Coordinates of C-alpha atoms in Angstrom, one line a residue:
M156 CA 12.6 124.6 30.5
P157 CA 10.4 121.9 32.5
S158 CA 6.9 123.7 33.9
K159 CA 7.7 122.5 37.7
I160 CA 11.3 124.5 37.1
T161 CA 10.2 127.3 39.4
T162 CA 13.3 128.7 41.8
L163 CA 16.0 130.2 40.7
A164 CA 18.3 127.0 42.0
Q165 CA 16.0 124.5 40.3
T166 CA 16.5 127.0 37.0
I167 CA 20.6 126.3 38.0
H168 CA 21.1 122.8 37.9
F169 CA 18.9 122.4 35.1
K170 CA 21.4 124.3 33.3
N171 CA 24.7 123.1 34.0
K172 CA 22.7 119.2 33.9
K173 CA 22.4 119.9 30.1
K174 CA 25.8 121.4 29.4
K175 CA 26.5 118.3 30.8
L176 CA 24.2 115.8 27.9
Y177 CA 26.4 118.7 25.3
N178 CA 29.6 117.4 26.2
I179 CA 29.6 114.1 25.9
S180 CA 31.0 112.2 23.2
P181 CA 28.6 111.7 19.5
L182 CA 29.2 108.0 20.0
F183 CA 27.7 108.0 23.1
Q184 CA 24.3 110.1 22.1
Y185 CA 24.3 107.5 19.4
N186 CA 23.6 104.7 21.8
Y187 CA 21.9 106.8 24.0
Y188 CA 19.3 107.4 20.9
K189 CA 19.4 104.2 19.9
H190 CA 18.0 102.4 23.2
R191 CA 16.5 105.1 23.1
C192 CA 14.3 103.8 20.2
R193 CA 14.4 100.4 22.0
V194 CA 12.5 100.8 24.7
K195 CA 10.1 103.3 23.2
N196 CA 9.3 100.3 20.3
A197 CA 8.9 97.6 23.9
K198 CA 6.4 95.3 23.5
K199 CA 5.1 93.7 26.8
F200 CA 6.9 89.8 26.9
I201 CA 6.8 87.2 29.8
D202 CA 10.5 84.8 29.5
N203 CA 8.5 81.3 31.0
A204 CA 11.1 79.0 30.0
P205 CA 12.8 77.3 31.9
P206 CA 16.6 77.6 32.4
I207 CA 19.4 76.1 31.1
L208 CA 20.9 73.9 33.4
H209 CA 24.8 72.5 32.6
L210 CA 24.7 68.2 33.7
T211 CA 28.7 68.5 34.2
N212 CA 28.0 71.9 36.8
I213 CA 24.9 69.7 38.6
M214 CA 26.7 66.0 39.3
N215 CA 30.3 67.2 40.0
L216 CA 31.9 64.7 37.7
K217 CA 35.0 66.1 37.5
N218 CA 35.1 65.9 41.8
N219 CA 32.9 62.9 41.7
Y220 CA 36.2 61.3 39.0
I221 CA 39.1 62.6 41.3
D222 CA 36.9 61.3 44.3
M223 CA 37.0 57.7 42.5
S224 CA 41.1 57.5 42.0
A225 CA 41.9 58.2 44.9
I226 CA 39.0 55.3 46.6
S227 CA 41.0 53.0 43.9
G228 CA 44.5 54.2 45.0
M229 CA 43.1 53.6 48.8
M230 CA 42.1 50.5 47.9
R231 CA 44.7 49.4 45.5
T232 CA 47.4 50.6 48.5
N233 CA 45.4 48.5 51.2
T234 CA 45.5 45.3 49.1
E235 CA 49.0 46.1 49.1
M236 CA 49.3 46.0 52.4
L237 CA 47.8 42.8 53.2
E238 CA 49.7 41.2 50.5
F239 CA 52.3 41.9 52.2
F240 CA 51.7 41.1 55.2
G241 CA 50.4 37.9 54.6
R242 CA 53.8 37.1 52.9
L243 CA 55.1 37.9 56.6
N244 CA 52.3 35.5 57.9
I245 CA 52.6 37.3 61.2
F246 CA 49.5 35.8 62.9
G247 CA 50.0 33.2 65.4
R248 CA 53.5 33.9 65.9
K249 CA 54.9 34.8 69.6
E250 CA 57.3 37.3 68.3
S251 CA 56.7 40.3 66.7
W252 CA 57.5 40.3 62.6
N253 CA 60.3 42.3 63.0
D254 CA 62.6 40.3 65.1
S255 CA 63.5 37.8 62.2
H256 CA 66.7 37.7 60.5
D257 CA 65.4 36.3 58.0
A258 CA 61.7 37.0 57.3
Q259 CA 62.2 38.7 53.6
W260 CA 63.6 34.9 52.2
R261 CA 61.3 33.0 54.5
Y262 CA 58.5 32.9 51.5
S263 CA 61.4 33.2 48.6
R264 CA 60.3 31.3 44.9
L265 CA 64.3 31.2 44.3
A266 CA 63.9 27.2 46.1
F267 CA 60.6 26.0 43.7
M268 CA 62.1 27.2 41.5
R269 CA 64.8 25.2 41.0
R270 CA 63.1 22.1 41.8
A271 CA 60.8 23.3 38.6
V272 CA 64.2 23.5 37.0
E273 CA 65.6 20.0 38.1
A274 CA 62.6 17.7 37.0
I275 CA 62.9 19.7 33.3
E276 CA 66.1 18.2 33.3
K277 CA 65.5 14.9 34.4
E278 CA 62.3 14.6 31.5
N279 CA 64.5 15.9 29.0
Q280 CA 67.3 13.3 29.9
Y281 CA 64.3 10.3 29.4
I282 CA 63.3 11.5 26.6
A283 CA 67.2 11.7 25.1
K284 CA 67.4 8.2 26.8
R285 CA 63.7 7.2 24.4
V286 CA 65.1 9.5 21.3
L287 CA 68.5 7.3 21.2
N288 CA 67.2 3.8 21.9
A289 CA 64.4 4.2 18.7
Q290 CA 65.1 2.2 16.1
K291 CA 63.4 2.4 13.1
K292 CA 59.8 -0.1 13.2
I293 CA 57.3 1.6 14.6
N294 CA 54.3 -0.3 16.4
T295 CA 50.9 0.1 15.0
H296 CA 49.9 -2.2 17.9
L297 CA 47.6 -3.9 15.1
K298 CA 47.5 -7.1 14.3
P299 CA 48.3 -8.4 11.1
L300 CA 46.0 -9.0 8.2
S301 CA 45.3 -12.9 9.1
A302 CA 44.4 -11.9 12.2
S303 CA 41.5 -10.6 11.4
V304 CA 40.0 -12.8 8.7
G305 CA 38.2 -16.1 10.6
D306 CA 39.1 -19.9 10.1
F307 CA 38.6 -21.4 6.5
R308 CA 36.4 -23.8 6.3
T309 CA 35.2 -25.4 2.9
P310 CA 31.5 -24.5 2.3
K311 CA 31.1 -28.3 1.2
E312 CA 26.8 -27.8 1.8
I313 CA 26.6 -24.5 -0.4
L314 CA 29.4 -26.2 -2.7
A315 CA 27.1 -29.5 -3.4
K316 CA 25.3 -28.2 -5.9
Y317 CA 28.5 -27.6 -7.8
K318 CA 30.0 -30.5 -8.1
S319 CA 29.1 -31.6 -11.9
E320 CA 30.9 -27.8 -12.4
V321 CA 33.1 -27.2 -10.6
I322 CA 37.2 -28.7 -9.2
L323 CA 38.6 -27.2 -6.0
P324 CA 41.6 -27.6 -5.7
P325 CA 43.4 -30.4 -3.4
R326 CA 45.3 -28.1 -2.1
C327 CA 43.6 -25.8 1.7
G328 CA 45.4 -22.5 0.2
D329 CA 44.7 -22.9 -2.8
Q330 CA 41.3 -23.2 -2.0
H331 CA 41.3 -20.6 0.1
L332 CA 42.6 -18.2 -2.6
L333 CA 39.5 -19.2 -4.7
L334 CA 36.3 -19.2 -2.0
R335 CA 37.9 -16.3 0.2
P336 CA 39.7 -13.6 -2.2
I337 CA 40.7 -10.9 -1.1
V338 CA 40.4 -7.1 -2.3
Y339 CA 40.6 -3.8 -1.8
F340 CA 41.2 -0.1 -3.6
D341 CA 41.4 3.6 -2.1
M342 CA 38.8 6.4 -2.3
E343 CA 38.9 9.6 -1.9
V344 CA 36.6 12.4 -1.9
V345 CA 37.8 14.8 -4.5
G346 CA 40.4 18.0 -3.9
L347 CA 39.6 17.7 0.1
Y348 CA 40.2 14.6 1.3
P349 CA 41.8 10.7 1.6
I350 CA 39.0 8.7 3.0
G351 CA 41.7 5.6 3.0
R352 CA 41.6 2.4 1.8
F353 CA 38.3 -0.2 1.5
I354 CA 39.4 -4.4 2.4
I355 CA 37.3 -6.6 1.9
Q356 CA 37.1 -10.7 2.1
L357 CA 35.1 -12.1 -0.5
Y358 CA 32.8 -14.6 -0.2
T359 CA 33.0 -16.7 -3.8
E360 CA 30.2 -19.3 -2.6
A361 CA 27.8 -16.4 -2.4
F362 CA 27.9 -14.7 -4.7
P363 CA 30.3 -16.4 -7.8
Q364 CA 29.8 -13.6 -11.0
A365 CA 29.6 -10.6 -8.7
A366 CA 33.3 -12.0 -6.4
L367 CA 34.1 -12.8 -9.7
A368 CA 33.4 -9.1 -11.4
L369 CA 35.3 -7.4 -7.9
V370 CA 38.0 -9.5 -8.3
R371 CA 38.8 -9.0 -12.6
T372 CA 38.4 -5.1 -11.9
C373 CA 40.6 -4.3 -9.0
K374 CA 43.3 -7.5 -10.2
E375 CA 42.8 -5.2 -13.2
Q376 CA 42.9 -2.0 -11.9
K377 CA 40.1 -0.1 -13.6
L378 CA 39.9 2.8 -11.5
R379 CA 37.0 4.5 -13.7
K380 CA 34.6 1.4 -13.7
L381 CA 33.9 1.9 -9.7
R382 CA 31.6 4.9 -8.4
L383 CA 29.5 5.8 -5.0
V384 CA 26.2 6.5 -6.4
R385 CA 24.6 7.1 -2.7
A386 CA 25.0 7.4 0.9
F387 CA 22.4 6.9 2.9
P388 CA 24.0 7.6 7.0
N389 CA 23.1 5.4 9.6
L390 CA 22.3 2.5 6.2
W391 CA 24.7 1.6 3.3
A392 CA 26.8 3.6 0.4
E393 CA 26.0 2.1 -2.5
F394 CA 28.5 1.9 -5.2
E395 CA 28.4 0.4 -9.4
L396 CA 30.1 -1.2 -11.2
R397 CA 30.4 -1.4 -15.1
L398 CA 31.8 -4.7 -16.1
D399 CA 33.8 -6.1 -18.6
A400 CA 32.1 -7.2 -22.1
K401 CA 32.8 -11.6 -20.5
D402 CA 31.0 -10.7 -17.9
T403 CA 27.7 -8.8 -18.6
A404 CA 28.0 -12.0 -21.5
L405 CA 28.1 -14.1 -18.9
A406 CA 25.8 -12.5 -16.1
A407 CA 23.4 -12.1 -19.6
D408 CA 23.7 -16.1 -21.2
S409 CA 23.7 -18.0 -17.0
H410 CA 21.8 -18.7 -14.6
I411 CA 23.0 -15.9 -11.8
E412 CA 23.4 -18.0 -8.9
Y413 CA 23.9 -16.9 -5.6
D414 CA 23.3 -18.9 -1.3
K415 CA 22.1 -16.0 1.6
R416 CA 23.9 -19.7 3.8
A417 CA 27.1 -18.9 3.5
L418 CA 27.0 -15.0 5.5
S419 CA 24.6 -14.8 8.9
K420 CA 21.5 -13.2 8.6
N421 CA 22.0 -10.0 10.6
F422 CA 23.6 -7.9 8.1
K423 CA 27.0 -6.4 10.3
A424 CA 28.7 -2.9 9.8
G425 CA 31.2 -3.2 6.6
T426 CA 29.5 -5.7 4.8
L427 CA 29.3 -6.0 0.9
S428 CA 25.7 -6.6 -0.2
F429 CA 23.1 -7.5 -3.3
S430 CA 19.8 -6.6 -4.4
L431 CA 18.0 -9.2 -6.3
K432 CA 16.2 -6.8 -7.7
H433 CA 18.6 -5.2 -9.3
I434 CA 19.2 -8.9 -11.6
D435 CA 18.1 -6.9 -14.4
T436 CA 20.2 -4.6 -13.7
L437 CA 23.5 -6.7 -13.7
R438 CA 22.4 -8.9 -17.3
K439 CA 23.0 -5.1 -18.4
G440 CA 25.9 -5.4 -17.7
I441 CA 26.0 -2.5 -13.7
L442 CA 26.9 -4.3 -10.5
S443 CA 24.7 -2.8 -8.2
F444 CA 26.0 -3.1 -4.2
A445 CA 25.6 -1.8 -0.9
L446 CA 28.6 -1.2 1.7
S447 CA 26.2 -1.2 5.1
F448 CA 27.8 1.2 7.9
R449 CA 25.8 -0.6 10.4
T450 CA 24.8 -3.3 12.1
L451 CA 21.0 -3.8 11.0
S452 CA 18.4 -5.9 13.0
V453 CA 16.7 -6.6 10.7
E454 CA 16.4 -9.6 8.0
M455 CA 16.9 -8.9 4.4
K456 CA 15.2 -10.9 2.4
E457 CA 15.7 -9.6 -0.8
R458 CA 20.0 -9.2 -0.3
V459 CA 22.9 -11.2 -0.9
A460 CA 26.2 -10.7 1.4
F461 CA 29.0 -11.9 -0.4
G462 CA 31.6 -9.5 1.5
V463 CA 32.8 -8.0 4.8
L464 CA 35.4 -5.7 5.0
I465 CA 38.5 -7.1 7.1
R466 CA 40.0 -2.9 7.1
G467 CA 38.9 0.7 7.3
K468 CA 36.0 1.0 9.7
R469 CA 38.0 4.5 9.2
G470 CA 37.3 5.1 5.4
L471 CA 33.8 3.8 7.0
Y472 CA 33.1 7.0 9.4
L473 CA 34.1 9.6 6.6
L474 CA 32.5 8.1 3.7
E475 CA 29.0 7.8 6.2
S476 CA 29.7 11.1 6.8
N477 CA 30.0 12.4 3.4
G478 CA 26.3 10.8 3.3
T479 CA 23.0 13.6 3.0
K480 CA 19.4 12.2 3.9
N481 CA 18.4 11.1 0.2
G482 CA 21.5 10.0 -0.6
K483 CA 22.7 12.5 -2.6
P484 CA 26.7 12.3 -1.3
M485 CA 27.9 15.9 -0.3
K486 CA 31.6 15.8 -2.5
K487 CA 32.4 13.1 -5.3
V488 CA 34.1 10.0 -3.9
I489 CA 35.9 8.8 -6.7
A490 CA 38.7 5.3 -6.2
T491 CA 42.9 6.3 -6.3
E492 CA 44.2 2.5 -6.1
M493 CA 42.5 -0.8 -6.7
G494 CA 44.1 -3.8 -6.4
V495 CA 43.8 -7.9 -4.9
S496 CA 46.0 -9.0 -2.1
S497 CA 48.1 -12.6 -2.0
K498 CA 48.5 -12.7 2.0
I499 CA 45.4 -15.2 3.7

């Protein structure tokens, strides 16, 4: 009993309170005991950490999303209303917009669609007439081969030194075939795409041995003897032609004749030329010649031009695109067909 209890009333109150404590359940007494132990062992501690704040609660994202959806809906509704009133075209009218009985049909697209269909039908009829009147021939708007070849004149000044050795045929056509033979060869990038056909007119009096070797190779269609060695963009492509035994013996035993007066000094695009530095190589049975891509303004004193490209400028561009700065071709190029043309 506590020492402060002095009166009878305090004693009765204390006993009643003690009885109430004994009347509680054992589980409550156990929890109360644990609580008293925790309080007894409690230590002083101050929590100075900031409280955890949720960003969604602060920014109120859900309500913001609802507001933005409502604003978007209102903007869409306003836009539709403006488009509707714009179609009615009420601006500038004296009467009210709803007094016209044909207001809903005034801006119909049926008339425009009908005119478009009629235009398409007319175009189809025009195309059908052209198809019915079409012929089997195709006009490529290309001039015949003879149009690209210049007027032939016998180079008497150049042939004067061959009077004792060369006997020209009497007919002008035969002289043209002899002095201006036309050869062609098709080139192809192996496994990728065809480059095209190169049709070349040779000048026999400029370099007789080279012209004879090219004509013989193209006539016999010895494809493997012609190969692309180097290709320099904006300059030329260099080819090598392996000569036959007859041409090799002729080049080794006889004097190599050439004349620079046959063609102009300026080398144009598509000009075949031979470098005088390769004369020793020619005597060994290999003819090295170049096909120019561009017009060369510099005078080539050590080169002899002996041919001109008549057809094949597109193939010339493709051949140039296959070249590199050091001259090595990016892809292998081979000849697929060659021959001699008898047309003048």
